[in-house]
Coordinates of C-alpha atoms in Angstrom, one line a residue:
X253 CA 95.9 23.9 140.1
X254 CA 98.5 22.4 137.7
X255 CA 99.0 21.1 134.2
X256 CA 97.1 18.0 135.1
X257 CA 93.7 19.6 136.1
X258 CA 94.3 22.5 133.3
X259 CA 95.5 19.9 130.4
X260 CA 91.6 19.0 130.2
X261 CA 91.0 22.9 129.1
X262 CA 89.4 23.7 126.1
X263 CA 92.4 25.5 123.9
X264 CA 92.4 28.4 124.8
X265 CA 92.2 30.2 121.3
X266 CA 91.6 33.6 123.0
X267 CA 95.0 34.3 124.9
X268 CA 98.3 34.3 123.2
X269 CA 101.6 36.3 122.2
X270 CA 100.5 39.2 119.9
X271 CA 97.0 39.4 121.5
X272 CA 96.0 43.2 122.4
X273 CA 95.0 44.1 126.2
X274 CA 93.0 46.9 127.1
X275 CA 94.2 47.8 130.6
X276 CA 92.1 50.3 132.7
X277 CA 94.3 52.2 135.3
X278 CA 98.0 53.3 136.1
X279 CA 98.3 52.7 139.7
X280 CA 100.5 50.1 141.1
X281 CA 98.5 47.3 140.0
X282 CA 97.9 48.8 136.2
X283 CA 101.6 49.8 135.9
X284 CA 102.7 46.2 137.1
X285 CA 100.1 44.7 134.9
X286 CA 101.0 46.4 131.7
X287 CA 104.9 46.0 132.5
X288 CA 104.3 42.2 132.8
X289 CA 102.2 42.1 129.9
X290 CA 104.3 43.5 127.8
X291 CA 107.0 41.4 128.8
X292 CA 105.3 38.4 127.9
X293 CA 105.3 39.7 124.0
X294 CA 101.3 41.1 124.5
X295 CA 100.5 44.5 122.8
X296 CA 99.3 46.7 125.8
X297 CA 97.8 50.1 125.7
X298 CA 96.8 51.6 129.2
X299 CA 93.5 54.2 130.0
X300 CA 94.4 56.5 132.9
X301 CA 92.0 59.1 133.3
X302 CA 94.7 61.5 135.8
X303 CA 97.4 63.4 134.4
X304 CA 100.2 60.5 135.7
X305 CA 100.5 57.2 136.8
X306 CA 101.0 56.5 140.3
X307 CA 97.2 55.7 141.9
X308 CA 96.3 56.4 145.0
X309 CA 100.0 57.7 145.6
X310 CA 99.6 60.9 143.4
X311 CA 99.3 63.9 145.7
X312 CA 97.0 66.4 144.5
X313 CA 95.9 69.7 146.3
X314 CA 92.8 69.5 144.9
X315 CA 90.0 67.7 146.1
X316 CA 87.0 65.5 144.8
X317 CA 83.3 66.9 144.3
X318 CA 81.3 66.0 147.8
X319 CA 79.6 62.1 147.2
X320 CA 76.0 61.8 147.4
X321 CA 74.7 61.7 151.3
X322 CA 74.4 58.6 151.9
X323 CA 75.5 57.0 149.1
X324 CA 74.8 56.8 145.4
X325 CA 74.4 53.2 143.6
X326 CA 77.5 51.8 143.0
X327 CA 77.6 51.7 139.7
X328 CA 77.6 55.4 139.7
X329 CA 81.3 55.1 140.6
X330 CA 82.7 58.5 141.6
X331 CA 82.0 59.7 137.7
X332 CA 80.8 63.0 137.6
X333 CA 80.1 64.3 133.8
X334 CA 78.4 61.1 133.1
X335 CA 76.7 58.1 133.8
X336 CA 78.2 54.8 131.6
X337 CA 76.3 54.7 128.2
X338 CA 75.4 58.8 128.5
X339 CA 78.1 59.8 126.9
X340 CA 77.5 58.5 123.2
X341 CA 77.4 60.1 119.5
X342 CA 74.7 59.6 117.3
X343 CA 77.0 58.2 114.0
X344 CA 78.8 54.7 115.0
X345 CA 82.1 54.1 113.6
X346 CA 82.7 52.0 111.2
X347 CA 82.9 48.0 112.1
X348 CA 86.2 48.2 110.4
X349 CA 87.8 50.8 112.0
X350 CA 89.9 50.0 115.4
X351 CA 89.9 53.6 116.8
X352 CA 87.6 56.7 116.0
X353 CA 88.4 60.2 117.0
X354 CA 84.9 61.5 118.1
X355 CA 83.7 65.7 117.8
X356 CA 84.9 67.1 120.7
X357 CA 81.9 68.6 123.6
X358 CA 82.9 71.7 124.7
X359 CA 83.8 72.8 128.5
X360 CA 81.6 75.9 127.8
X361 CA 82.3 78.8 130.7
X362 CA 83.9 75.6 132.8
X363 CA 87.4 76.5 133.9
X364 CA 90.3 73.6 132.9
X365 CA 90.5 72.9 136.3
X366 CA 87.5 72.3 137.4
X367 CA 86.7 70.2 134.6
X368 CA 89.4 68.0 135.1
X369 CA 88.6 67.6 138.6
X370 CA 84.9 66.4 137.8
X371 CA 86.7 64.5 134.8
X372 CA 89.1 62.6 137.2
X373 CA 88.2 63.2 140.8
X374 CA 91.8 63.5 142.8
X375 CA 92.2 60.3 145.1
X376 CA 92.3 60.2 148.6
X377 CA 96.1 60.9 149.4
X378 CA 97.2 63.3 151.5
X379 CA 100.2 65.1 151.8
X380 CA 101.6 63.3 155.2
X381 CA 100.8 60.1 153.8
X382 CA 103.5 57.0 154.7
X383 CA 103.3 53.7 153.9
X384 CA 102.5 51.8 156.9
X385 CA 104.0 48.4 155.3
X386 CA 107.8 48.6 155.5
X387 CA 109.2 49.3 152.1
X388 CA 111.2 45.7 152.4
X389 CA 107.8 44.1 151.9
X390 CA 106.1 46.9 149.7
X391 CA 108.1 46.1 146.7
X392 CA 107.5 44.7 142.9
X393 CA 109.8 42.4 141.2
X394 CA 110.0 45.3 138.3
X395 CA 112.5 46.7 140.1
X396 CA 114.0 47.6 143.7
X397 CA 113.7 50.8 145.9
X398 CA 116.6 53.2 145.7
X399 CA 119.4 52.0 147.7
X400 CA 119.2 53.3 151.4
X401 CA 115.7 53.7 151.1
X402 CA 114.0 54.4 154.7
X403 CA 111.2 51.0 155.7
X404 CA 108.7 54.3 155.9
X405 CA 108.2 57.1 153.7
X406 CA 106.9 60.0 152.5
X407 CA 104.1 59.7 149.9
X408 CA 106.3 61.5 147.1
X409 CA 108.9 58.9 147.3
X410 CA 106.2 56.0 147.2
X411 CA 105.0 57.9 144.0
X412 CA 108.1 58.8 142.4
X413 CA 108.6 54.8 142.8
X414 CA 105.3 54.0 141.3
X415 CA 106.4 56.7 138.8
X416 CA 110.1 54.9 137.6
X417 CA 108.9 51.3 137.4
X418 CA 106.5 53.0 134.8
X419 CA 109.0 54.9 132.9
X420 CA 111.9 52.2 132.8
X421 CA 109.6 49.6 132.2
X422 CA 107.8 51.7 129.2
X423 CA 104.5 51.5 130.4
X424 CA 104.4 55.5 130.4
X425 CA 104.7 55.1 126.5
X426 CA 101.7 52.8 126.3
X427 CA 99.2 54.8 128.4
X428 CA 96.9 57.3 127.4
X429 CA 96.5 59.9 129.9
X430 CA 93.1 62.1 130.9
X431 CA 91.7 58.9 128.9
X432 CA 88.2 57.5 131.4
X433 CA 86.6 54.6 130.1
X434 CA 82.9 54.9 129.6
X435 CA 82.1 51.7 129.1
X436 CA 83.8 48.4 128.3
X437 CA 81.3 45.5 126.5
X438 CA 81.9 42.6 124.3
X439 CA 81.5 43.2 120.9
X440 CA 78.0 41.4 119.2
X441 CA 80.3 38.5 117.9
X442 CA 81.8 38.2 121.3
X443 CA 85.4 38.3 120.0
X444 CA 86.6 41.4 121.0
X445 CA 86.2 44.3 123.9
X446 CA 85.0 47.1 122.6
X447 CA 86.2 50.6 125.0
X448 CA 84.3 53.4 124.6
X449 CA 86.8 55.9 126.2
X450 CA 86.6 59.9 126.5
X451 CA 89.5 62.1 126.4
X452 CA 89.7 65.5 128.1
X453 CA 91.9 67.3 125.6
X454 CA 93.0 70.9 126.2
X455 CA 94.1 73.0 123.2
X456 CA 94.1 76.6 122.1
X457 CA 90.1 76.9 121.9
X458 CA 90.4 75.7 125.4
X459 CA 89.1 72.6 127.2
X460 CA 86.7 70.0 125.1
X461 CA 86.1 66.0 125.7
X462 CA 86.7 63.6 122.6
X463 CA 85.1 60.5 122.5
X464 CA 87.2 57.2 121.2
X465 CA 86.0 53.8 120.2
X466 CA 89.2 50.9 120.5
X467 CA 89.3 47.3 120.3
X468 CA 91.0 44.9 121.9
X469 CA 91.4 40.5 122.6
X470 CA 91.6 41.4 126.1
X471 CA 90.7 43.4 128.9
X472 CA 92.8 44.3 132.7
X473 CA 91.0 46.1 135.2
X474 CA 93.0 47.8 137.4
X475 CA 91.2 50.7 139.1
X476 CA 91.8 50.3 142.7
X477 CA 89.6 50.3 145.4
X478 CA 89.9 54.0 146.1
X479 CA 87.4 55.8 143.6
X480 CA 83.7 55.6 145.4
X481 CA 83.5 56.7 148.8
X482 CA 81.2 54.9 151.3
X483 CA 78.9 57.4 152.8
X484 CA 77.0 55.0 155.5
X485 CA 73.4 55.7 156.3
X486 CA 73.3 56.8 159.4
X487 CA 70.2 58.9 161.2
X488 CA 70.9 62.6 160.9
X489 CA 74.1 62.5 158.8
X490 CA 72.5 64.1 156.0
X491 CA 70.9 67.1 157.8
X492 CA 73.7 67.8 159.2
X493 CA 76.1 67.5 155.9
X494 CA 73.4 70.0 154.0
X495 CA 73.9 72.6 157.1
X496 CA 77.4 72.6 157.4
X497 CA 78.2 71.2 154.0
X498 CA 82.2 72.5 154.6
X499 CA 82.2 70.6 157.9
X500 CA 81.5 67.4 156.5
X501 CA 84.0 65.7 154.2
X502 CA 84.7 61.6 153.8
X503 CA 88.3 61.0 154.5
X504 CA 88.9 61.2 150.6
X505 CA 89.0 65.1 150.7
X506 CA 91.4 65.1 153.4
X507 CA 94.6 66.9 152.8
X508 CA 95.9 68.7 156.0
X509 CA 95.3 69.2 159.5
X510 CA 96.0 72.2 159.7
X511 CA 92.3 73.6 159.1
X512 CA 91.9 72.1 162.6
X513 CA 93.6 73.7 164.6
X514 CA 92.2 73.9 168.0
X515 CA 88.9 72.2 166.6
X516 CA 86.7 69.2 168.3
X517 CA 86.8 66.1 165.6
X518 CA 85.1 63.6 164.7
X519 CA 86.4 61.0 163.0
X520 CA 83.9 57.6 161.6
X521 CA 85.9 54.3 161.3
X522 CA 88.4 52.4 162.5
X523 CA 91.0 51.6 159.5
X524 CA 94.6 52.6 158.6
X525 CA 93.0 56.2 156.9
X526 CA 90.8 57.2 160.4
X527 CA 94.5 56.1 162.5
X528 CA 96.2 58.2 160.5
X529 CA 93.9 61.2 160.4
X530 CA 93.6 61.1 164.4
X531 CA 97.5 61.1 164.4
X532 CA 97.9 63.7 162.1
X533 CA 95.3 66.1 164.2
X534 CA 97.5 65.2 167.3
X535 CA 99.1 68.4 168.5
X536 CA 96.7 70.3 166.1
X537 CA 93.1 70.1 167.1
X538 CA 91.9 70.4 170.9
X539 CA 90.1 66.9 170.7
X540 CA 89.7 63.9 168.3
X541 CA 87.0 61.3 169.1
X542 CA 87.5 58.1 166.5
X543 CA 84.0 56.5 166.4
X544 CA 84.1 52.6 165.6
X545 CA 81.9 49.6 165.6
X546 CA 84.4 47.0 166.8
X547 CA 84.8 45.3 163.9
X548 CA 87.7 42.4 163.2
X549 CA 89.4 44.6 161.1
X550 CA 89.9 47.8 163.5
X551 CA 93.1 49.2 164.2
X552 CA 94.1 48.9 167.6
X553 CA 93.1 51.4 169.7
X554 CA 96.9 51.6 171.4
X555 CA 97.8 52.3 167.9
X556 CA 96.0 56.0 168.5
X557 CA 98.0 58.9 169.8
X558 CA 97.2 60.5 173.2
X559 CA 94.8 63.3 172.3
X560 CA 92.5 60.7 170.9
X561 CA 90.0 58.9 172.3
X562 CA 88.2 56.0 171.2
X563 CA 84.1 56.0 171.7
X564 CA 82.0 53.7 170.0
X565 CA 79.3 53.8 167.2
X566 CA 77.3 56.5 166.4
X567 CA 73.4 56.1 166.8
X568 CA 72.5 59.9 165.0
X569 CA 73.2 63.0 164.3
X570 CA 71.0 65.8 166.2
X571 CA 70.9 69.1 164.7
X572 CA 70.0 71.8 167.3
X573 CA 68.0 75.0 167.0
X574 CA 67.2 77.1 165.1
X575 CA 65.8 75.4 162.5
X576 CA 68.2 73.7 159.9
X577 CA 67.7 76.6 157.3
X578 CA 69.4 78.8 160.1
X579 CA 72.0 76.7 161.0
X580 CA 75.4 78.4 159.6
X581 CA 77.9 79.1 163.0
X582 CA 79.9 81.9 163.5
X583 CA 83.6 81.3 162.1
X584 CA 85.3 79.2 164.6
X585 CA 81.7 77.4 166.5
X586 CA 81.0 74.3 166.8
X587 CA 78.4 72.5 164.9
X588 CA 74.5 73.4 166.3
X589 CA 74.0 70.0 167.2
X590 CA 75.1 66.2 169.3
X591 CA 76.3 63.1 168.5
X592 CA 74.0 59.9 169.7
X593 CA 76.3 56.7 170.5
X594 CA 74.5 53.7 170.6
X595 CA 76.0 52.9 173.9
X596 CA 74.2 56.1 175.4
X597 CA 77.0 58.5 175.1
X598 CA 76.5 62.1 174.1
X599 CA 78.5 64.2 172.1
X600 CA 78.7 68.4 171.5
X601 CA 80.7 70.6 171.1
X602 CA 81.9 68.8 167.8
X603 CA 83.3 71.0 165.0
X604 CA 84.1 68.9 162.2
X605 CA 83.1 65.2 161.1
X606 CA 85.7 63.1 158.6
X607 CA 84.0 59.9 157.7
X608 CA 86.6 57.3 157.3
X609 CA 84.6 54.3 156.4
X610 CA 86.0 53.3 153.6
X611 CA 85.0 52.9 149.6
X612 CA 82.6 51.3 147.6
X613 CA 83.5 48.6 145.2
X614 CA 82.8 50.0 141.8
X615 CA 83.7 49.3 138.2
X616 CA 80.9 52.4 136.3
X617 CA 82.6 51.0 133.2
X618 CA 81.3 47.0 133.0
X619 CA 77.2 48.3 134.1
X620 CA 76.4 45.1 132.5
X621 CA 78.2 43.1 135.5
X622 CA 76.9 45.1 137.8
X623 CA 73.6 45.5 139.7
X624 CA 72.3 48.5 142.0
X625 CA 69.2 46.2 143.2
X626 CA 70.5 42.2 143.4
X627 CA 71.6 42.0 147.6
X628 CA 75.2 40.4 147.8
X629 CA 73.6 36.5 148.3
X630 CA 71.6 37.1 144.3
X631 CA 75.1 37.7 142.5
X632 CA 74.1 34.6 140.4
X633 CA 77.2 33.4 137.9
X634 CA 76.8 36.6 136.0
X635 CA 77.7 40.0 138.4
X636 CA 80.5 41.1 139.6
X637 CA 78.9 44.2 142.0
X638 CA 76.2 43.7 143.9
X639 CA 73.7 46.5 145.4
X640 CA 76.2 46.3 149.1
X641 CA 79.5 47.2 146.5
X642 CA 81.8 45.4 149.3
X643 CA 83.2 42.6 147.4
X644 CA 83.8 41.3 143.8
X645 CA 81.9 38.4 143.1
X646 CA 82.4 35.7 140.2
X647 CA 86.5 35.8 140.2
X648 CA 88.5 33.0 140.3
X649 CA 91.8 33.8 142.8
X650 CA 90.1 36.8 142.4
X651 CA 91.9 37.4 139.3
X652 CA 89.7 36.0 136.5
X653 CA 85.7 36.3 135.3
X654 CA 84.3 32.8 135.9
X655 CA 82.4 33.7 133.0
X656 CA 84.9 35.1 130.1
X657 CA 88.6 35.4 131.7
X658 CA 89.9 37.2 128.8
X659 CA 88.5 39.5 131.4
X660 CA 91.0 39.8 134.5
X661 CA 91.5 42.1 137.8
X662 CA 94.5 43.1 139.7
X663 CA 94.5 44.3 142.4
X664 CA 91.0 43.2 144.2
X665 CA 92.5 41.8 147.5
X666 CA 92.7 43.5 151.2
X667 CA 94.5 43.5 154.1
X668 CA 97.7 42.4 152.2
X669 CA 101.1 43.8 151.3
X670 CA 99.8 45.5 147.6
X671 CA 102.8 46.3 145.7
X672 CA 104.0 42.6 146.3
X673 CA 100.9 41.0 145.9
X674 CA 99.9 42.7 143.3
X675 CA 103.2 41.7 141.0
X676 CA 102.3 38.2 141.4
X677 CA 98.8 38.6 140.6
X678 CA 100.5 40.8 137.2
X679 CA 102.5 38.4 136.9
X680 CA 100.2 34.9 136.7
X681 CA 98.1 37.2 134.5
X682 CA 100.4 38.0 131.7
X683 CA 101.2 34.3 131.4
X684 CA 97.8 33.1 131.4
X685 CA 97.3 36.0 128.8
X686 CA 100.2 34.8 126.8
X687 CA 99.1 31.6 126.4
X688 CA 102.2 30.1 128.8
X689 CA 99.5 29.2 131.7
X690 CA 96.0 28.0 132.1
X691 CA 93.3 28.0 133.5
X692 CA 91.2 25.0 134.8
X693 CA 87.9 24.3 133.2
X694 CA 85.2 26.8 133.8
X695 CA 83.0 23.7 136.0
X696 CA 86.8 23.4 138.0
X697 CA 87.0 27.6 139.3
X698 CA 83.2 27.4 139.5
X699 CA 83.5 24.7 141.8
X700 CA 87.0 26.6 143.7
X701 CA 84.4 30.1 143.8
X702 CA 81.9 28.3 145.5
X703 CA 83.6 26.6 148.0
X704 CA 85.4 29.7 148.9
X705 CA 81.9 31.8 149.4
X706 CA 81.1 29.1 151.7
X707 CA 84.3 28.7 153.8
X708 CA 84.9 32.6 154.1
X709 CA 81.0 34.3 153.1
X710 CA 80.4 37.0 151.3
X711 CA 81.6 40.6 151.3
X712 CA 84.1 42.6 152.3
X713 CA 86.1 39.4 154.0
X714 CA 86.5 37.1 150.9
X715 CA 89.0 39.5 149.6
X716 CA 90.6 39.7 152.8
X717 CA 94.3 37.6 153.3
X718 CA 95.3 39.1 156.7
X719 CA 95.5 35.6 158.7
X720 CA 98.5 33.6 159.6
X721 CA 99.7 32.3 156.4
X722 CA 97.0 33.3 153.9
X723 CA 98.8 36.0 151.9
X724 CA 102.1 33.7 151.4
X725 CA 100.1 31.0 150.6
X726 CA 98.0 32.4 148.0
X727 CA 101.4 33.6 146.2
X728 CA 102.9 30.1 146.8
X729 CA 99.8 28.9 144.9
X730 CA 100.3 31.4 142.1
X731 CA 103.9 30.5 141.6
X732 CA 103.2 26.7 141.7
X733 CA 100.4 26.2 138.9
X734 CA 102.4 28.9 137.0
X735 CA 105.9 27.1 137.0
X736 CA 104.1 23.6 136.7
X737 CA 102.6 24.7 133.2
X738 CA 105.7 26.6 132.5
X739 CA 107.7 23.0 132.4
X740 CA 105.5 22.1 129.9
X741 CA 104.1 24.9 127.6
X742 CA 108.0 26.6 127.9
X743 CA 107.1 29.7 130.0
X744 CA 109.3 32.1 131.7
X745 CA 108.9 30.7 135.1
X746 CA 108.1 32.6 138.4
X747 CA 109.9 33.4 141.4
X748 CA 109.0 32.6 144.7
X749 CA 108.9 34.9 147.5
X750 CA 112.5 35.1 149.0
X751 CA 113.1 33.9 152.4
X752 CA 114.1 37.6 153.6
X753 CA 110.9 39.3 152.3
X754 CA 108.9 36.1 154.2
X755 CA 110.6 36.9 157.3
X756 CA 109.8 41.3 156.9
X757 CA 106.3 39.9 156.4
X758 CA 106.3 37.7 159.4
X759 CA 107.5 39.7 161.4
X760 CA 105.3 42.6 160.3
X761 CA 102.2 41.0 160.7
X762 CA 103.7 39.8 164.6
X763 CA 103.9 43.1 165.5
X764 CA 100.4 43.9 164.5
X765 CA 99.0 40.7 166.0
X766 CA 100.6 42.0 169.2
X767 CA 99.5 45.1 168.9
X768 CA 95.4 43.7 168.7
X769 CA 96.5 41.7 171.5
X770 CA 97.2 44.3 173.7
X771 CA 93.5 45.9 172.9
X772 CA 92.2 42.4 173.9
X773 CA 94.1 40.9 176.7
X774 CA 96.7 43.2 177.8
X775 CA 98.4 41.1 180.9
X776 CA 98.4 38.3 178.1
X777 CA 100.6 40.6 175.5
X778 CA 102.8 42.1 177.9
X779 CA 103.6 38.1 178.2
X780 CA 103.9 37.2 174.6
X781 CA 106.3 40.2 174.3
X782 CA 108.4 39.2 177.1
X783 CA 108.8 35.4 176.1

């Protein structure tokens, strides 16, 4: 996609140096965003409804309100005060006005706290959290790790790094903090995105949301994947979770193992979050069962420690007698019930239950692009969610809306080295915003979308770039149709991946491949690791 198929564009009167972007999060993907944005002479102002910037890196002892058993639509989002379009004032500001300070609702007896936790739901981190992508591969072009930096480390460092590329790159400056976006819609003119945001402001009379009305050319969602947690619908789950409502959490609650000691857990899923729950429960509680389906995407099971053990998918959840109104244990007992495997296999005994099965794609702020009803296959050419919440639909590189690209994500992809990635995806963005890069016609990325849904299908998987050569070629891409419209529209051009951070990757995504191997075909792995 170079300046040859882009030259037949219509000019693209919407992006250029001076325009204003809206940019919804202060994660890794909303700090590199706004950083690159800004770089490329765009006025930027950030929404981060936490206290700091640093995503799902931002340790906090607190933990999120309990989801809906099973799940809620996913427009809900993980939004707690509100649903989008609930929170509104009776007197509109006026057309002329960018920004309108709103009367403030009152906490009533609410403490701070707790409002701010409903307000802005802590993320999943916990406080053993590592990176399990080396740190030579983890890394944005903003700026480097600090010298002697270990390949894994603790979470505090990954945020404190998250942290400094947003204060020396002045996106901290730019970003308005407890600020959650409401609702983001076109104006009726279609020039502009109109933000409803509310701010949780704290002052002498105490705690009180504000509600804010902005405008801006453009708009960057940046929100992560990390904010709805997917509660799957399985037989007897929900019984159970209103019985022993404390015994129960999604993996998003999680902060330490210690509450285990000596326990029998249960842990749902098979992804980096269940691995690293069952490892840190190894030494700490007397058993951990990690229930998966066999998915393509599982860890490996040699990747668990030795006090775990692999079983497969669970069937139900049986509570036992008495009835369920009677159901409380002694401190210390296990749950009054068994576990149903689909295979046969019957558990008891079973004290606690993490469900780490992942998150729900959610944007509760663009309801208009979203649907709670449509199945995945009826996303038309309009929505971006559909009722399943596993994939985002209508994006082009999965960067651009099909439909209007002055609105943009970063960050959707899986499976792929994210601080890295997500810089290039920043990066391509700001230019296209900046009026140094374009897009192909709207017919050409129709026509790239479809053909993608049919190569790869629908859901979770079109995101995902874990296969030989996928995530380097889809930043080789980037770089190419950026740098090829760069020669001629005189853009700052991008840089490739260097050789050394191609052979980290390589040699990351070897080891893993191995590792899979071994679950497969061990005698054939011992092999490949001996050649």
């Amino acid at each position: 996609m170079g300046s040859k198929s882009s030259s037949t564009a219509v000019a693209d009167w919407r992006f250029g140096a001076g325009r204003t972007v809206a940019v919804i999060g202060a994660g890794i993907s909303g700090v590199c965003a706004a950083a690159h944005l800004q770089n490329q002479g765009l006025q930027v102002t950030v929404f981060e409804r936490s206290s700091i910037a640093g995503g799902i890196w931002h340790y906090d002892d607190r933990v999120p309100e309990d989801p809906p058993y099973p799940n809620q639509a996913p427009s809900s989002g993980d939004y707690k005060l509100s649903k989008p379009g609930e929170f509104a004032y009776s007197t509109p500001p006026p057309e002329s006005q960018d920004e309108r300070d709103g009367k403030g609702h009152a906490a009533g007896s609410e403490s701070a706290d707790d409002l701010e936790v409903r307000f802005a739901p802590p993320g999943p981190c916990y406080a053993g959290l590592k990176n399990n992508i080396s740190t030579k591969v983890l890394v944005s072009s903003l700026g480097p790790w600090p010298e002697n930096t270990e390949p894994h480390v603790s979470q505090e460092i990954v945020e404190q790094y998250i942290q400094t590329l947003a204060r020396d790159q002045a996106v901290d400056a730019i970003t308005h903090f407890h600020a959650r976006v409401e609702e983001a819609k076109k104006t009726p003119d279609g020039s502009k995105w109109e933000i409803r945001s509310v701010l949780l402001v704290r002052d002498a009379s105490g705690p009180r949301l504000v509600e804010r009305l902005s405008y801006f050319d453009l708009l960057v969602v940046a929100s992560g994947h990390y904010g709805m947690p997917r509660i799957p619908e399985i037989q007897g789950l929900k019984e159970w979770k209103a019985a022993f409502p404390e015994h129960i959490i999604h993996s998003k609650r999680y902060r330490k193992p210690h509450p285990y000691q000596g326990r029998n857990v249960l842990v749902l899923g098979a992804g980096v979050s269940s691995l690293d729950i069952c490892r840190e429960l190894e030494g700490v509680a007397n058993a951990t069962y990690q229930s998966v389906r066999g998915g393509p995407f599982d860890t490996p099971a040699r990747m668990l420690p030795p006090n775990s053990i692999r079983i497969g998918e669970v069937e139900k959840f049986v509570l036992g007698s008495p009835s369920p109104g009677d159901t409380q244990s002694a401190a210390g007992s296990p749950i009054l019930g068994t576990v149903v495997l689909k295979d046969g296999q019957v558990l008891d005994n079973i004290h606690d239950v993490v469900i780490a099965t992942g998150y729900v794609t959610s944007y509760p702020f663009l309801p208009q692009l979203q649907s709670d009803t449509a199945p995945v296959t009826e996303a038309g050419e309009n929505l971006v969610v559909t009722s399943d919440g596993r994939m985002a639909h209508n994006l082009h590189r999965d960067i651009f809306y099909i439909n209007d690209p002055t609105l943009a994500f970063v960050g959707v992809p899986y499976y792929v080295s994210t601080f890295s990635l997500f810089d290039y995806q920043a990066q391509a963005l700001s230019r296209v915003f900046a009026g140094t890069a374009r897009l192909p016609p709207k017919e050409t990325m129709r026509a790239a979308y479809v053909k993608r849904v049919q190569e790869k299908g629908l859901g979770r998987a079109f995101h995902a770039l874990h296969l030989p050569g996928q995530e380097v070629g889809y930043v080789r891409e980037l770089v190419s149709w950026v740098n090829e419209d760069a020669k001629e529209l005189g853009g700052e051009p991008m840089r490739a991946p260097s050789e050394a951070w191609i052979k980290e990757y390589d040699e990351l995504k070897a080891k893993l491949a191995l590792s899979r191997l071994f679950d497969k075909d061990p005698v054939e792995a011992e092999a490949v690791q001996s050649a």
